[in-house]
Short mmCIF file of C-alpha atoms in Angstrom, two decimals:
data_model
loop_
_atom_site.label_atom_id
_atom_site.label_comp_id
_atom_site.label_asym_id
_atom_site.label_seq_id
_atom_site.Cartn_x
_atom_site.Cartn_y
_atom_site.Cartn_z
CA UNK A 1271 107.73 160.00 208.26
CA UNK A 1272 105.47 160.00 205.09
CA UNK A 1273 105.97 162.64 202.44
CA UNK A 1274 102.80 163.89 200.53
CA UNK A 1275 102.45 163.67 197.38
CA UNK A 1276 103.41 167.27 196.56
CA UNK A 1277 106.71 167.07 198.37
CA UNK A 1278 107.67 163.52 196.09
CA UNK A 1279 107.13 165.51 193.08
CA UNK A 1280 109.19 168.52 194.48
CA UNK A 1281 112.35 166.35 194.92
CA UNK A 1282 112.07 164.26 191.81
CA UNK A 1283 112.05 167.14 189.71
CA UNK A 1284 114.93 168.51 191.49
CA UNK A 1285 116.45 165.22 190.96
CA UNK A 1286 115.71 165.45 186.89
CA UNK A 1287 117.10 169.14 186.56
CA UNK A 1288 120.00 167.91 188.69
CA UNK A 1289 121.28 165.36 186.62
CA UNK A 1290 120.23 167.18 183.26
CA UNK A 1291 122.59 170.04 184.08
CA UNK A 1292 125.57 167.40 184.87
CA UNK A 1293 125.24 165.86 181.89
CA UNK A 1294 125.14 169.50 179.97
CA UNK A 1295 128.14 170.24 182.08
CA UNK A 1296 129.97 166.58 181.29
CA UNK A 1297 128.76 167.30 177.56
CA UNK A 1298 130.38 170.61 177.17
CA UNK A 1299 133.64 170.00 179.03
CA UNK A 1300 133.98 166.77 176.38
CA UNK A 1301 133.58 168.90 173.69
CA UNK A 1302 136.18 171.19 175.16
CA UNK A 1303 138.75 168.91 175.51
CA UNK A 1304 137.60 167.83 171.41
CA UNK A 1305 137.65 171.09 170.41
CA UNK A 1306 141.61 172.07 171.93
CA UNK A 1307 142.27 167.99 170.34
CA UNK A 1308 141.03 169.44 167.32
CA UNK A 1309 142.71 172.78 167.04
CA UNK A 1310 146.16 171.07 167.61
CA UNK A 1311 147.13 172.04 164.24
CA UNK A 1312 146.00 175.78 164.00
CA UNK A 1313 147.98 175.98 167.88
CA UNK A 1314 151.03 174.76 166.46
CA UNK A 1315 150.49 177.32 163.51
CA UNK A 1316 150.41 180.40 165.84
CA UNK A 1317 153.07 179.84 167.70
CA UNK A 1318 155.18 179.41 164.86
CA UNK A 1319 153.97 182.37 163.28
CA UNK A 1320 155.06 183.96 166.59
CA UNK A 1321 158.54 182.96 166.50
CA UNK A 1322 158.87 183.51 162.51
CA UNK A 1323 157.68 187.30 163.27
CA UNK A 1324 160.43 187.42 166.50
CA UNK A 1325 162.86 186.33 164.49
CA UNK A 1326 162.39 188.42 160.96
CA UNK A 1327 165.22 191.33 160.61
CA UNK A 1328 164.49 194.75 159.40
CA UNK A 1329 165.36 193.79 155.88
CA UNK A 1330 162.15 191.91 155.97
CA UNK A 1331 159.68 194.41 156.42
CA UNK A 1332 160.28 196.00 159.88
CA UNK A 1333 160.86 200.17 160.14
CA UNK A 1334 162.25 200.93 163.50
CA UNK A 1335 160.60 203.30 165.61
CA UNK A 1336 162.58 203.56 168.80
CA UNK A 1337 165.95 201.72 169.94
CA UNK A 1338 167.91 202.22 173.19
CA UNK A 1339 169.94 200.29 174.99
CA UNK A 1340 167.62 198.32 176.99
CA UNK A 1341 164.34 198.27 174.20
CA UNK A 1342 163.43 197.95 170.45
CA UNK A 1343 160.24 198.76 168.73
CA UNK A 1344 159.85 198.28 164.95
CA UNK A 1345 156.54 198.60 162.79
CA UNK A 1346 155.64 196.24 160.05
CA UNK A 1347 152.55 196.91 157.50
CA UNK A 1348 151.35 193.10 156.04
CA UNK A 1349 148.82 192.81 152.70
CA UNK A 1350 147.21 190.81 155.12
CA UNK A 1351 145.53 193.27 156.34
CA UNK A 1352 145.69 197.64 157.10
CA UNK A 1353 146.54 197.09 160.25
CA UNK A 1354 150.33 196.78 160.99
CA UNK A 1355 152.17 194.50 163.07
CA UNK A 1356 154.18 195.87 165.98
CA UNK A 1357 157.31 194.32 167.56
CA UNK A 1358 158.87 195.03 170.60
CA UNK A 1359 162.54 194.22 172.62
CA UNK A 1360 163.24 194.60 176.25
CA UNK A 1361 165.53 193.67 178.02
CA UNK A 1362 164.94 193.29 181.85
CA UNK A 1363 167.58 193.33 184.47
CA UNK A 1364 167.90 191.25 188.08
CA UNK A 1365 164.38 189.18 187.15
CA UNK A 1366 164.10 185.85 185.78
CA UNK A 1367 161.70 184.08 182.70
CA UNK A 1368 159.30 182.46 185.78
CA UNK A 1369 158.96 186.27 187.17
CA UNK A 1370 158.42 187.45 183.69
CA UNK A 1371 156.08 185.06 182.85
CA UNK A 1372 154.32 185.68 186.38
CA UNK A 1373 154.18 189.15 185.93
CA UNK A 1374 152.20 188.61 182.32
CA UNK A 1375 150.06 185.62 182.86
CA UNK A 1376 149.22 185.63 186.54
CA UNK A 1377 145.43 187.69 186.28
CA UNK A 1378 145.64 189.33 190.21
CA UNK A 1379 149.10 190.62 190.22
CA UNK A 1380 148.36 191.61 186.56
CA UNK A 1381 145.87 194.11 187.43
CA UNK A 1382 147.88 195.78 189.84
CA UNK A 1383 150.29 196.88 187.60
CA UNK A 1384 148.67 197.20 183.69
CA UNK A 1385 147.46 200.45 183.36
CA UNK A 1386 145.94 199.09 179.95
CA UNK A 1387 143.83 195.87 180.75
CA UNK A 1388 141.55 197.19 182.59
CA UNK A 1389 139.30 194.76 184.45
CA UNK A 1390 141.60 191.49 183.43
CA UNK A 1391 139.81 188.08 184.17
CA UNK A 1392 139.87 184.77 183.16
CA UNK A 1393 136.31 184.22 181.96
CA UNK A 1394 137.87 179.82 180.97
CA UNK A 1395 140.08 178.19 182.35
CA UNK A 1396 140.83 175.00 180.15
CA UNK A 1397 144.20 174.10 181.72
CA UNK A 1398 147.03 175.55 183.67
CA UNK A 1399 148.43 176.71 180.28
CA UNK A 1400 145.59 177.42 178.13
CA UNK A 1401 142.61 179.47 178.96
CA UNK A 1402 140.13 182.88 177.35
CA UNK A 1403 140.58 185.92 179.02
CA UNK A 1404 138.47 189.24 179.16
CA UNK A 1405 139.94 193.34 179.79
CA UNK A 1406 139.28 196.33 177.70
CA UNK A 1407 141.52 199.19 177.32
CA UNK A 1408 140.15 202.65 178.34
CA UNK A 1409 138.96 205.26 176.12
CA UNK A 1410 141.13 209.02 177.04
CA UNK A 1411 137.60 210.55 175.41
CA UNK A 1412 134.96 208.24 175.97
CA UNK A 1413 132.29 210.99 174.40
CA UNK A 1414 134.75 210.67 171.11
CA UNK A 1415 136.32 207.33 171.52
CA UNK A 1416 133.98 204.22 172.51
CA UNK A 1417 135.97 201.97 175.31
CA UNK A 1418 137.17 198.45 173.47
CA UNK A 1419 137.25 195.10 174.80
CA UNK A 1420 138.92 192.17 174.20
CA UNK A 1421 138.03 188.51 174.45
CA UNK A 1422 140.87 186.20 173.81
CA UNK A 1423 142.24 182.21 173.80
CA UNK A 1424 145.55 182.39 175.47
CA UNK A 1425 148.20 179.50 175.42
CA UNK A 1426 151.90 179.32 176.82
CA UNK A 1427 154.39 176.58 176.65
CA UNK A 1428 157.73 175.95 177.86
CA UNK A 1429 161.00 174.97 175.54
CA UNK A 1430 163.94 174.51 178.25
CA UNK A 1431 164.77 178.08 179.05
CA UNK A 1432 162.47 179.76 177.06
CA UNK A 1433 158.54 180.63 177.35
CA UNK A 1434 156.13 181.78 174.79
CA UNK A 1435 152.67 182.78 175.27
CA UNK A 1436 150.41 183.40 172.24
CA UNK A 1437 147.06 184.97 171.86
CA UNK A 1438 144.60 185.42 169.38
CA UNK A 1439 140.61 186.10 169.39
CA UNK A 1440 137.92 184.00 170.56
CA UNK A 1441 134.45 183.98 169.66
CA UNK A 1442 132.18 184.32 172.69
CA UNK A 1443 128.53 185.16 171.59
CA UNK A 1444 127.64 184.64 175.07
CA UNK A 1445 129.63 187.30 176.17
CA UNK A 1446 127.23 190.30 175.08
CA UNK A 1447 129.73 193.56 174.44
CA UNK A 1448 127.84 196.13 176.25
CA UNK A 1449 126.37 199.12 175.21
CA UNK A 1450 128.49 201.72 172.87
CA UNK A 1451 131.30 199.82 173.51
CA UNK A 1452 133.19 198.05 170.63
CA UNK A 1453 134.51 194.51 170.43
CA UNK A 1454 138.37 194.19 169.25
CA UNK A 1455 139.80 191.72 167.22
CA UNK A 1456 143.14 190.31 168.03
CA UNK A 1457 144.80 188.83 164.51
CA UNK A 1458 148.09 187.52 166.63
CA UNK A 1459 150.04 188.47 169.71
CA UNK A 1460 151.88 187.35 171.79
CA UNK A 1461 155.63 186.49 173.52
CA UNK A 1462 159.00 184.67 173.63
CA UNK A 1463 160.57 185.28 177.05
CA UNK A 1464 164.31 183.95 177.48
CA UNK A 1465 167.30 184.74 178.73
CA UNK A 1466 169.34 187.61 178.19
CA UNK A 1467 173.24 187.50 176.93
CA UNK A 1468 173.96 188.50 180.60
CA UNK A 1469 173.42 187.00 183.68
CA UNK A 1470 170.22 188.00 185.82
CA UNK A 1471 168.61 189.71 182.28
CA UNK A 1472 165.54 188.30 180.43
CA UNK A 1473 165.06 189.32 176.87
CA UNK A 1474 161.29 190.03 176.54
CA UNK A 1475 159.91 189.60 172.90
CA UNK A 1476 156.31 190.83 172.02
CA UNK A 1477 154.44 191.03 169.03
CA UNK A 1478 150.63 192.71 168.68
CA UNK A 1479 148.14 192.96 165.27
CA UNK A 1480 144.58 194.21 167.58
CA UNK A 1481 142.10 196.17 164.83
CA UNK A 1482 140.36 197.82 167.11
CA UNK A 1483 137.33 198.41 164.81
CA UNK A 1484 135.02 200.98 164.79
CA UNK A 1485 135.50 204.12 162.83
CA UNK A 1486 139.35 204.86 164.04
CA UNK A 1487 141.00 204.91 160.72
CA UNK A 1488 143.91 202.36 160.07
CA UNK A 1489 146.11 205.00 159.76
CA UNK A 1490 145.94 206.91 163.49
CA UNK A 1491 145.63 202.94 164.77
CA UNK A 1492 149.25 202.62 163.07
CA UNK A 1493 150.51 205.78 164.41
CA UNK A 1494 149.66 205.02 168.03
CA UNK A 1495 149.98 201.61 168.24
CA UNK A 1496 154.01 201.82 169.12
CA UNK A 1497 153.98 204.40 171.37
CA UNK A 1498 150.95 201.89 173.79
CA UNK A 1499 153.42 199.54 172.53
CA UNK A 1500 156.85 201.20 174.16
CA UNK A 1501 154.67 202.36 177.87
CA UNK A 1502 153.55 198.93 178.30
CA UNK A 1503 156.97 197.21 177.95
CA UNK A 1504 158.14 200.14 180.68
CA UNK A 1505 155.23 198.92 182.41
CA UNK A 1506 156.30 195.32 182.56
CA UNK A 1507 159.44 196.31 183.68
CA UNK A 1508 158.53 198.18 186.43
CA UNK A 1509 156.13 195.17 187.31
CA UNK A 1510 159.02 192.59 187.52
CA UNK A 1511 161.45 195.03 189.83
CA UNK A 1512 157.89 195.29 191.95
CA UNK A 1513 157.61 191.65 191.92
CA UNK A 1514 161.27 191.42 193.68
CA UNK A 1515 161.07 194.08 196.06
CA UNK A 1516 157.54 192.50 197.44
CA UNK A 1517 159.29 189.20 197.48
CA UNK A 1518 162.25 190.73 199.44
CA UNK A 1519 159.63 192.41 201.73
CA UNK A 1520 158.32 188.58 202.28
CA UNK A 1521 155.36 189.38 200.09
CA UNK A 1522 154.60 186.21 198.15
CA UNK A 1523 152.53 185.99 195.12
CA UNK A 1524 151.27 182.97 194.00
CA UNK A 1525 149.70 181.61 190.78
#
């Protein structure tokens, strides 16, 4: 069968934008993999700020805000910048460092449980360990109070029997913020997840700097930052006991 004219051009253009958009696609995923090559260096850097911040006492800097027996949370104000660092201690009982790290990283069981990343999705997946993620946190008066969203790289690695997962900002123009919402910036955060002292306990350790921006002042961002801080490490607990009953119930979740 003979194809007109018409029908020849049809196809060869298909053909053309075809290949054009697999060598965009081949083009961008090199650069990609250059890019995270590239950035060795500044990865390396943030999670060893992570663990110096974990591991600095209170005579460094850090005023406690609440301590129990189970969780820690200290404040720390840098000259870095007005808005202060927060640090957090949990320890979690009858869970393990994979259920922990399940619990934080894996994006559908996380949304049935955070009550503060709202909408959580992975918007790039590099690798199994390093991706950019997408949630915004709620606004109690949205007519006061725009809603903010955050856009950020996210790494983890593994060091024998203990995981960290770091986090920082990443600049997406392509991802428009929409309307009256505001776009947070998040200067380091982050995790080291080993064992407890006992057996069956995982010590949780979590660090967040987020400016939320906009016209909150510093100050009120300070105040409330701990107390978002303390729920969400309740939260996480909860999450990891709910992780063991549905696993008991032969309910399996899977990355």
């Amino acid at each position: 069968m003979e194809l007109d004219k018409k029908t020849v051009i049809y196809v060869g253009g298909a053909l053309i934008i075809s290949a054009a958009i697999y060598y965009l696609y081949c083009k961008t995923l090199k650069k990609t993999n250059h890019d995270i090559n590239q950035n060795q260096p500044k990865l390396d850097c943030k999670f060893r700020e992570l663990e110096i911040l974990i591991s600095e006492g209170t005579n460094e800097g850090w005023n406690e805000i609440k301590k129990t027996d189970t969780f820690n949370v200290y404040k720390k104000d840098t000259g870095d910048s007005p808005i202060a660092i927060i640090k957090a201690f949990i320890i979690i009982k009858d869970t393990s460092i994979e259920d922990v790290h399940f619990a934080i990283w894996d994006g559908d069981f996380r949304r049935s449980w955070d009550s503060v990343a709202q909408d959580f999705q992975v918007i790039e997946k590099v690798d199994d360990q390093n991706d950019v993620i997408y949630f915004y946190a709620k606004s109690p008066v949205p007519w006061l109070v725009s809603n903010r969203e955050f856009v950020q790289h996210r790494m983890y690695r593994r060091d024998g029997d203990k995981i960290m997962i770091v986090y920082w900002s990443a600049d997406r123009p392509d991802r428009a913020v929409p309307e009256n919402w505001v776009r947070a910036n998040t200067i380091i955060s982050g995790y080291i997840i080993e064992k407890g002292e006992n057996p069956g306990e995982v010590k949780v350790n979590f660090i967040t700097q987020n400016d939320v921006k906009g016209s909150i002042p510093p100050q009120l961002i300070n105040t409330y930052a701990p107390i978002k801080a303390l729920n969400w490490v309740k939260e996480l607990g909860k999450a990891c006991k709910l992780l063991q009953n549905n696993r008991h119930k032969g309910i399996i979740h899977e990355s």
